[in-house]
PDB file of C-alpha atoms and ligand atoms in Angstrom:
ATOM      1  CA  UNK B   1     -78.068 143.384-145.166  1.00 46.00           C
ATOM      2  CA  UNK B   2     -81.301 141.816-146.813  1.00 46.00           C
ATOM      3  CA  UNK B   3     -80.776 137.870-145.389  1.00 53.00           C
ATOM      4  CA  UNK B   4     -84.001 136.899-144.108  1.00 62.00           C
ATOM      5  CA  UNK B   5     -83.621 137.170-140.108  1.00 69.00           C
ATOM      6  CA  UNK B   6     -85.502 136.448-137.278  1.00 88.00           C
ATOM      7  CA  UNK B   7     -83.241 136.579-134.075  1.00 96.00           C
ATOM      8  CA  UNK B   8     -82.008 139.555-132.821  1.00 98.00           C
ATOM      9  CA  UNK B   9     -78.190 141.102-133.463  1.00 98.00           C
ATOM     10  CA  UNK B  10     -77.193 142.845-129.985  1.00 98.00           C
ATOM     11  CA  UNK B  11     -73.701 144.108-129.698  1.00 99.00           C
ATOM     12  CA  UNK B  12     -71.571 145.628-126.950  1.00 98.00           C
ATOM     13  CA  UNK B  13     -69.198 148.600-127.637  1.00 98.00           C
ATOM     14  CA  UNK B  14     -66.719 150.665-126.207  1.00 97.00           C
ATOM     15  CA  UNK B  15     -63.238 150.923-124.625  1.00 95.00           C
ATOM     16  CA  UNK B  16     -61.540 148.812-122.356  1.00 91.00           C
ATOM     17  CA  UNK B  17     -62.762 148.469-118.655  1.00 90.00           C
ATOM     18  CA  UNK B  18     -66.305 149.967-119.581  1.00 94.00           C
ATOM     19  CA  UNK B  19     -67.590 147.025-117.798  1.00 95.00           C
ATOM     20  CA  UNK B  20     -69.538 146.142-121.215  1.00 96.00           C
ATOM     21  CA  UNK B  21     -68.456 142.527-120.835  1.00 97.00           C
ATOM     22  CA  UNK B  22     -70.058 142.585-117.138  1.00 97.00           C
ATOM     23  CA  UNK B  23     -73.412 143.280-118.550  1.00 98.00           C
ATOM     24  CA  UNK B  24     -73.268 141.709-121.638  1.00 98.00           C
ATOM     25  CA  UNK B  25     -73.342 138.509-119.063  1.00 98.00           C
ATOM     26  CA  UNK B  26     -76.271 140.105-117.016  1.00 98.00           C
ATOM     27  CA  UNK B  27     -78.499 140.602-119.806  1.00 98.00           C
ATOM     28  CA  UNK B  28     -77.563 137.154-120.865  1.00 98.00           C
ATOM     29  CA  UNK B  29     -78.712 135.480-117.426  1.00 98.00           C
ATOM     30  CA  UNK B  30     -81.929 137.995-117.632  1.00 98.00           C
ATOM     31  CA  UNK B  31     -83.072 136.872-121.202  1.00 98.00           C
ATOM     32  CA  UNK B  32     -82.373 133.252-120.333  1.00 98.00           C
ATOM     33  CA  UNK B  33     -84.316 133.367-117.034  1.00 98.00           C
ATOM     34  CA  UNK B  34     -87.628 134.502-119.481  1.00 97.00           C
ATOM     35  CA  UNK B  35     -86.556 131.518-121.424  1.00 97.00           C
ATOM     36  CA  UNK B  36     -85.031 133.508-124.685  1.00 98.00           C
ATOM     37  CA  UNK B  37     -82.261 131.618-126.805  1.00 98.00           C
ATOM     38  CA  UNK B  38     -79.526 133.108-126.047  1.00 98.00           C
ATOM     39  CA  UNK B  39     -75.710 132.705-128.103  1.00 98.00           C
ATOM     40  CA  UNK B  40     -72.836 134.924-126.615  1.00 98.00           C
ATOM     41  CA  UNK B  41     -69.886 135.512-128.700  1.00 98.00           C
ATOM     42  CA  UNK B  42     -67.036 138.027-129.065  1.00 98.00           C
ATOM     43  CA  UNK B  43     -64.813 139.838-131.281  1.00 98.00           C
ATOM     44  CA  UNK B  44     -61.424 139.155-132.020  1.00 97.00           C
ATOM     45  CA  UNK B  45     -62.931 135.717-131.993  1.00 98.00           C
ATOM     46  CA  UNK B  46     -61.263 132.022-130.841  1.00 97.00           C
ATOM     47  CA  UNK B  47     -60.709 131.527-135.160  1.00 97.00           C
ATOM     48  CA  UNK B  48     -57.441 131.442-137.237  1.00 97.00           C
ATOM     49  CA  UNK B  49     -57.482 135.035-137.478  1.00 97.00           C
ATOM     50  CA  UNK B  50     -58.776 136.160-133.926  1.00 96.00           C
ATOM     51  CA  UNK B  51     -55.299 134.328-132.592  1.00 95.00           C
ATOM     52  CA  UNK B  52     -53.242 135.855-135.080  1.00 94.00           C
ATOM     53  CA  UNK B  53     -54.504 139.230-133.883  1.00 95.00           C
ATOM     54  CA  UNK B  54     -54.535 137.863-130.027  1.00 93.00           C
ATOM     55  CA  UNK B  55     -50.532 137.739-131.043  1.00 90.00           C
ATOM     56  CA  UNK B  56     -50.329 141.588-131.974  1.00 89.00           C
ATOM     57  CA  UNK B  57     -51.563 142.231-128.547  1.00 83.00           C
ATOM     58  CA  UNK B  58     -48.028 142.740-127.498  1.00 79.00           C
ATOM     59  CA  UNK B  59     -46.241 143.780-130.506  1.00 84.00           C
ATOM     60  CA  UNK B  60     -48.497 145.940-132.538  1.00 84.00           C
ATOM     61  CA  UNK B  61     -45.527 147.446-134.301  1.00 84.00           C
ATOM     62  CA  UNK B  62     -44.695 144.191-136.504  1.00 89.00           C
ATOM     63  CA  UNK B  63     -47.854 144.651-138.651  1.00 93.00           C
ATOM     64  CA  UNK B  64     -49.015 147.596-140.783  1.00 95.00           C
ATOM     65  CA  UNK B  65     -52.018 149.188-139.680  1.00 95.00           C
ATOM     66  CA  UNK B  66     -53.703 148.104-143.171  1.00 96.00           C
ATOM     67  CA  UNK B  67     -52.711 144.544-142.178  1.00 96.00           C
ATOM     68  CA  UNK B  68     -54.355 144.468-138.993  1.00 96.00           C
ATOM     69  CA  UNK B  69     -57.461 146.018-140.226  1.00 97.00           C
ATOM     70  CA  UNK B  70     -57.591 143.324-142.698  1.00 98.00           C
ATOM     71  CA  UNK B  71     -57.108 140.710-139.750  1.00 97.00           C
ATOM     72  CA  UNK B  72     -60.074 142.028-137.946  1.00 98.00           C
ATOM     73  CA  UNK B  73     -62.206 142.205-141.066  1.00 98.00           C
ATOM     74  CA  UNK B  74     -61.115 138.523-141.967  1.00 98.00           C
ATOM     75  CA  UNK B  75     -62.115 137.193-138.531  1.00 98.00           C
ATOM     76  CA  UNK B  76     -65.153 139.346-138.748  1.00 98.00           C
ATOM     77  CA  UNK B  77     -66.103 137.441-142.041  1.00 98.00           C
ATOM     78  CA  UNK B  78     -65.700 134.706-141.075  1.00 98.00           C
ATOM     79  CA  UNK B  79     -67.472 134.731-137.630  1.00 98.00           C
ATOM     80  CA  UNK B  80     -70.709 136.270-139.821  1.00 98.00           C
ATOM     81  CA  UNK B  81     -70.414 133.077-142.207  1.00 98.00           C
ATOM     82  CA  UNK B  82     -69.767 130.244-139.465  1.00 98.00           C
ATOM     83  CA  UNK B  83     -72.127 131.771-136.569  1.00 98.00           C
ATOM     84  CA  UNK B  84     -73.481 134.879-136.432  1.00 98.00           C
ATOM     85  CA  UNK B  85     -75.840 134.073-139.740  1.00 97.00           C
ATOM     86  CA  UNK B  86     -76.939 130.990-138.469  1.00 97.00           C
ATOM     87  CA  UNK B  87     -76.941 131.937-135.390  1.00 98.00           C
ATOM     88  CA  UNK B  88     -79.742 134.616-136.618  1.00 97.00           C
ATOM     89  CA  UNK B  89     -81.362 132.795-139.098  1.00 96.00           C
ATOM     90  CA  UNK B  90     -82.561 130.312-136.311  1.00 96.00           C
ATOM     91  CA  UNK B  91     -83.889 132.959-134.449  1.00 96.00           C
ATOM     92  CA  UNK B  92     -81.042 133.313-131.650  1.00 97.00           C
ATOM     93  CA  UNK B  93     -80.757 136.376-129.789  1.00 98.00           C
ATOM     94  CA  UNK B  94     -77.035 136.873-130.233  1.00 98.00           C
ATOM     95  CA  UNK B  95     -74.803 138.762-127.990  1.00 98.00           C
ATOM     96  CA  UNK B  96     -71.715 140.360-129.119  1.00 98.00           C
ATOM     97  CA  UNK B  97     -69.160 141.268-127.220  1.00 98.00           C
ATOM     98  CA  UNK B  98     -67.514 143.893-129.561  1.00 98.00           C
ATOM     99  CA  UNK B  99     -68.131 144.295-133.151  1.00 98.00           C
ATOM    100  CA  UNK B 100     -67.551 146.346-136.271  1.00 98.00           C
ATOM    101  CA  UNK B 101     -68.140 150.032-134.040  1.00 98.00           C
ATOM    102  CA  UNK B 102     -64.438 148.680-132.369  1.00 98.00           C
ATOM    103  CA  UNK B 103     -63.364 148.574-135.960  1.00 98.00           C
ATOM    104  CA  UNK B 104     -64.282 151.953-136.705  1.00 98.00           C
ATOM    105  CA  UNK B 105     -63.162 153.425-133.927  1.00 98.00           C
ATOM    106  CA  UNK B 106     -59.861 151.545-132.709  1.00 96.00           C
ATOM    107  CA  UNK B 107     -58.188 151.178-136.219  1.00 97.00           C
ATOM    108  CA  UNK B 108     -60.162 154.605-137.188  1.00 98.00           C
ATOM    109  CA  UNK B 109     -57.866 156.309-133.954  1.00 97.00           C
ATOM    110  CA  UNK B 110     -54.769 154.622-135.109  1.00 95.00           C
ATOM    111  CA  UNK B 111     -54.996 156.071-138.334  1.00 96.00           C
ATOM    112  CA  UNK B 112     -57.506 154.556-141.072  1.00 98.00           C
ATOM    113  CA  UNK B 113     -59.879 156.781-142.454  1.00 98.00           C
ATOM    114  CA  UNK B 114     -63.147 155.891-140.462  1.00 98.00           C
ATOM    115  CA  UNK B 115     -66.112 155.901-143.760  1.00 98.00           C
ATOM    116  CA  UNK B 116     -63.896 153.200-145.648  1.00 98.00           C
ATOM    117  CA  UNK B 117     -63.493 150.976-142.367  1.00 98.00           C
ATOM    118  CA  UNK B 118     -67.206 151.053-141.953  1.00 98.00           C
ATOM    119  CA  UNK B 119     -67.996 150.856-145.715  1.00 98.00           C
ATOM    120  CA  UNK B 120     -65.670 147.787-145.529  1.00 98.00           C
ATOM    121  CA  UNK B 121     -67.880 146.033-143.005  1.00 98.00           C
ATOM    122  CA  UNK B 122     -70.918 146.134-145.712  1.00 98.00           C
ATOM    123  CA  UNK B 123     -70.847 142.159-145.295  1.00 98.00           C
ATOM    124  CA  UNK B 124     -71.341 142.220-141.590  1.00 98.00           C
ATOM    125  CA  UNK B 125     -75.315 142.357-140.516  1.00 98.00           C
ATOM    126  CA  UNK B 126     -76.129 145.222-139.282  1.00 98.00           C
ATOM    127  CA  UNK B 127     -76.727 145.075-135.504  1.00 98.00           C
ATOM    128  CA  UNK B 128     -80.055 145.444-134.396  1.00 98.00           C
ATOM    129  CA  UNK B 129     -79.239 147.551-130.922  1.00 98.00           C
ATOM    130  CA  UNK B 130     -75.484 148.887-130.856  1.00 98.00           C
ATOM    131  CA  UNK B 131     -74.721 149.584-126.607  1.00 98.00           C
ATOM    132  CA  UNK B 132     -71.957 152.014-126.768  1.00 98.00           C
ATOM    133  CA  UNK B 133     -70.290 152.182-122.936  1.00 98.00           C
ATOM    134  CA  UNK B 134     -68.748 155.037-122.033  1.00 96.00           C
ATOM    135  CA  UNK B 135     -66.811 156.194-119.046  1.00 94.00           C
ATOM    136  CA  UNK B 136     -63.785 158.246-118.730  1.00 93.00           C
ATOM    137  CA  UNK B 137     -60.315 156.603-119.632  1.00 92.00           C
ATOM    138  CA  UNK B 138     -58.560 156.960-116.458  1.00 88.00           C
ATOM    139  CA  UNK B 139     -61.599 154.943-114.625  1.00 86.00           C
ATOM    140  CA  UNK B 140     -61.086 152.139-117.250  1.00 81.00           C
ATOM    141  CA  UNK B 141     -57.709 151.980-117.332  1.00 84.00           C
ATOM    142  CA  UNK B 142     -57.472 151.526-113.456  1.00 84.00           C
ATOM    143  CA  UNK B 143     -60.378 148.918-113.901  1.00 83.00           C
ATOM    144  CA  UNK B 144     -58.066 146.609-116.192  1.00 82.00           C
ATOM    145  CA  UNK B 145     -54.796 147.439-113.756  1.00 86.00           C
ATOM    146  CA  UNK B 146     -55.877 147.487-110.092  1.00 82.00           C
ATOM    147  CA  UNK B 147     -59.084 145.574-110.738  1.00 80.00           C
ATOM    148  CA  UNK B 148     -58.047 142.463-113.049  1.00 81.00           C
ATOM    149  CA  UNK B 149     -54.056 142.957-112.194  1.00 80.00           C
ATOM    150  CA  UNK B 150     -53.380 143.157-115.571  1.00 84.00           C
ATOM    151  CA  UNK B 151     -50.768 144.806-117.826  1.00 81.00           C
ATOM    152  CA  UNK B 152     -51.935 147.029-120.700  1.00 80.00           C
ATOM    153  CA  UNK B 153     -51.362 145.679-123.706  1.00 80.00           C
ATOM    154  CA  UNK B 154     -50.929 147.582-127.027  1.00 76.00           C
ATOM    155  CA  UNK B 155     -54.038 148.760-127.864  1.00 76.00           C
ATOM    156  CA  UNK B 156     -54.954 149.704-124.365  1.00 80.00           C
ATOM    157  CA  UNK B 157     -52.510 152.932-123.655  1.00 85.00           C
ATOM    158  CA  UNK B 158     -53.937 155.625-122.309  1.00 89.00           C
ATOM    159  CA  UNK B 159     -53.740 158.325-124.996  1.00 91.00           C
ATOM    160  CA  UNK B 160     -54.663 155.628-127.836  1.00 93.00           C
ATOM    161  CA  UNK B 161     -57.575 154.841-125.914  1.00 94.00           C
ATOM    162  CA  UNK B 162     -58.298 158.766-125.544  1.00 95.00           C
ATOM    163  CA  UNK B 163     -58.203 159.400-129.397  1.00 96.00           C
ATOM    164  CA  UNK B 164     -60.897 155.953-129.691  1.00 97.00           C
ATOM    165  CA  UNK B 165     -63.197 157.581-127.044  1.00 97.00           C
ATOM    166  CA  UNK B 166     -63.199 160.361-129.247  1.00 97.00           C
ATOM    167  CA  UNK B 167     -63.891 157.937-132.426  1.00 98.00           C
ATOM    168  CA  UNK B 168     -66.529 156.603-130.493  1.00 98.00           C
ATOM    169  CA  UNK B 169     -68.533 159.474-129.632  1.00 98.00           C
ATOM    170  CA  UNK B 170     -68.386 160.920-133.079  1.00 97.00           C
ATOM    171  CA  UNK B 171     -69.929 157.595-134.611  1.00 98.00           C
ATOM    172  CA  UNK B 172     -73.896 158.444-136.018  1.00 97.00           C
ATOM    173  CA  UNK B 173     -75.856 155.417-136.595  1.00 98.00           C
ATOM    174  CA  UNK B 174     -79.383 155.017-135.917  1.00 98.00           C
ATOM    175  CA  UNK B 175     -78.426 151.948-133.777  1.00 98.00           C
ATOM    176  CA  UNK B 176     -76.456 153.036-131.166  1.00 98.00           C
ATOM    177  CA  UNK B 177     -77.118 153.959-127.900  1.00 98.00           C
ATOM    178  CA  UNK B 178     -74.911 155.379-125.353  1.00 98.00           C
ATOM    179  CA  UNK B 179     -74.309 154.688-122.549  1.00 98.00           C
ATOM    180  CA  UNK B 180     -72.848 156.022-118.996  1.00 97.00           C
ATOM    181  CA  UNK B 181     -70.662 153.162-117.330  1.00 96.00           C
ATOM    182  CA  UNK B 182     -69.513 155.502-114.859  1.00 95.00           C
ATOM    183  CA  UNK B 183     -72.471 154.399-112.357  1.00 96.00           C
ATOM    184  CA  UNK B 184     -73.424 151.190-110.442  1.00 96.00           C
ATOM    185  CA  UNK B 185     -73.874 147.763-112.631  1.00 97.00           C
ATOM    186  CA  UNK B 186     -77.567 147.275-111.196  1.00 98.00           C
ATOM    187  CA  UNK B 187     -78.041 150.797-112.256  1.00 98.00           C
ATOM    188  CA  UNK B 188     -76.465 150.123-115.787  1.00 98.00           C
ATOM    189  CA  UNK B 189     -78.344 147.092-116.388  1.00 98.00           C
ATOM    190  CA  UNK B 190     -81.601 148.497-115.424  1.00 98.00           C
ATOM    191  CA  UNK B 191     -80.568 150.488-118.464  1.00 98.00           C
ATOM    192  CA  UNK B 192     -79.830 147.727-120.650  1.00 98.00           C
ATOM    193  CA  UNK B 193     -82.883 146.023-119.974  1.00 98.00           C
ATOM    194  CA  UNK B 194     -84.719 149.512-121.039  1.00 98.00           C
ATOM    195  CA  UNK B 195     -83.509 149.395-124.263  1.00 98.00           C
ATOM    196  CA  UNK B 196     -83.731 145.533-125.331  1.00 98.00           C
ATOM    197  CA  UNK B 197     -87.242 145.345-123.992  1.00 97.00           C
ATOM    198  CA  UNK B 198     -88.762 147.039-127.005  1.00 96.00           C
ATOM    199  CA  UNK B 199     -86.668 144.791-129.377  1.00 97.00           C
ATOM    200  CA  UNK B 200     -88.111 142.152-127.457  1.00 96.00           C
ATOM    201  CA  UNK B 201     -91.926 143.445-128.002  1.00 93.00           C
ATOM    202  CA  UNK B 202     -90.988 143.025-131.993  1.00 87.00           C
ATOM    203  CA  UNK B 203     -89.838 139.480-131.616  1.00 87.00           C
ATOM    204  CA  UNK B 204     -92.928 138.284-129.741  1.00 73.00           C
TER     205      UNK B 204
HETATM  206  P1  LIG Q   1     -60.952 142.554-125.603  1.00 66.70           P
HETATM  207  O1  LIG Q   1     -60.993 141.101-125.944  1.00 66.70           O
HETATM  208  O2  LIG Q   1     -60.400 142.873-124.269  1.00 66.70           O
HETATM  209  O3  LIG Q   1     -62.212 143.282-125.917  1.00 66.70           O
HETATM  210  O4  LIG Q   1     -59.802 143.123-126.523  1.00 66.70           O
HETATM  211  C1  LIG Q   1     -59.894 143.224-127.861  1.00 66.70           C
HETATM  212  C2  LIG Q   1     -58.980 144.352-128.256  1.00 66.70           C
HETATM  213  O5  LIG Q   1     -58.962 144.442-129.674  1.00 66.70           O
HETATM  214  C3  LIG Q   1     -59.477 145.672-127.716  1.00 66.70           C
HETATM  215  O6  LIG Q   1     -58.404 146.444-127.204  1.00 66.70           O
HETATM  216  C4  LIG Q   1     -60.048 146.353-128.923  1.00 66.70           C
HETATM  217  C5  LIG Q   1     -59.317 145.741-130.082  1.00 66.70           C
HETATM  218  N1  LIG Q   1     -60.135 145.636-131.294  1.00 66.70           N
HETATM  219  C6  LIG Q   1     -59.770 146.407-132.385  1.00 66.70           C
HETATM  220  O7  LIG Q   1     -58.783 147.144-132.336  1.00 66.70           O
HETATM  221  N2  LIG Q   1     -60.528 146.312-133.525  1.00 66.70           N
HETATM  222  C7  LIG Q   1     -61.631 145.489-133.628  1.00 66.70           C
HETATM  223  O8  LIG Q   1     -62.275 145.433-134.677  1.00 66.70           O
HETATM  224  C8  LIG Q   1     -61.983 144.691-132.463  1.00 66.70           C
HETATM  225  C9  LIG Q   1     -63.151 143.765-132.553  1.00 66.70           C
HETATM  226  C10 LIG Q   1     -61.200 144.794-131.337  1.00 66.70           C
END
């Protein structure tokens, strides 16, 4: 993207029960402490399009793959148009919990070729740092069971979830940077705090 920017695009990747949502608050508390503006946001979003999707949660089956790609691309756009421009434009430091990597990877494992799903997000901006949790399955499957009580919901079975680990790690983008949620959260966001500082250093 060539829009004139001055904030800084960091987003959080990965499967479910990576605790990426866990630190994507930490390193929110920890910029806002040194006084940087801070907007956190997520993808599917609260839009027209985000609830539509929030809908297939439980009954995947009643769209076409194609159609929920386009679902997530159309909440994507607009998200980018209504805040995440803006949002960057006024020098924010914007937070993302998901973004177009879960695209790639999550509609790439059920079946979409993975270059046109990322050639399709050529609107999106192109995140500045890309955190890409990883841990194995099992551990974040229990997380979302035993640790929230929850259900799994369609795009959280096991075996999917396998095959978008393995989308995941075979992703190459000078942004990314992986990381190993199978450890302590202070250990984690000591991590996390590594790899924004330098960011940081530009912005000053
Ligand atoms: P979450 O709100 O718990 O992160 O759940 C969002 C779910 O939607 C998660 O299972 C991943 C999935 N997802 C996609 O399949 N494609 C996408 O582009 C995004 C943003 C999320």
């Amino acid at each position: 993207m060539s829009e004139k920017r001055t904030g800084l695009l960091i987003v959080f990747e990965g499967t479910d029960g990576t605790g990426k949502s866990t630190q994507l608050q930490l390193l929110a508390q920890a910029l806002r402490d040194k006084g940087w503006p801070v907007l956190i946001t997520y993808e599917p979003t609260d839009g027209v399009y985000g609830k539509q999707i929030r809908e297939l949660y439980a009954h995947r089956d009643t769209v076409s793959r194609e159609e929920e790609l386009n679902l997530f691309l159309a909440d994507r756009r607009e998200h980018v148009e209504q805040l995440l421009t803006p949002a960057l434009k006024s020098g924010k430091i914007v937070l993302c919990d998901r973004y177009y990597l879960s695209t790639v990877a999550y509609q790439g494992a059920a079946g979409l070729d993975p270059e046109i799903i990322l050639a399709r997000n050529g609107f999106a901006p192109v995140p500045d740092l890309a955190l890409l949790f990883h841990a194995p399955i099992h551990t974040g499957v229990k997380r979302i069971t035993q640790g929230r009580g929850e259900e799994l919901n369609d795009f959280e079975k096991e075996d999917y979830l396998q095959q978008v680990a393995t989308m995941f790690a075979q992703i190459n983008l000078p942004f990314i940077r992986r990381i190993d949620a199978a450890r302590s959260i202070e250990a984690i966001h000591c991590d996390v705090l590594n790899l924004v500082q330098p960011l940081l250093e530009k912005l000053q």
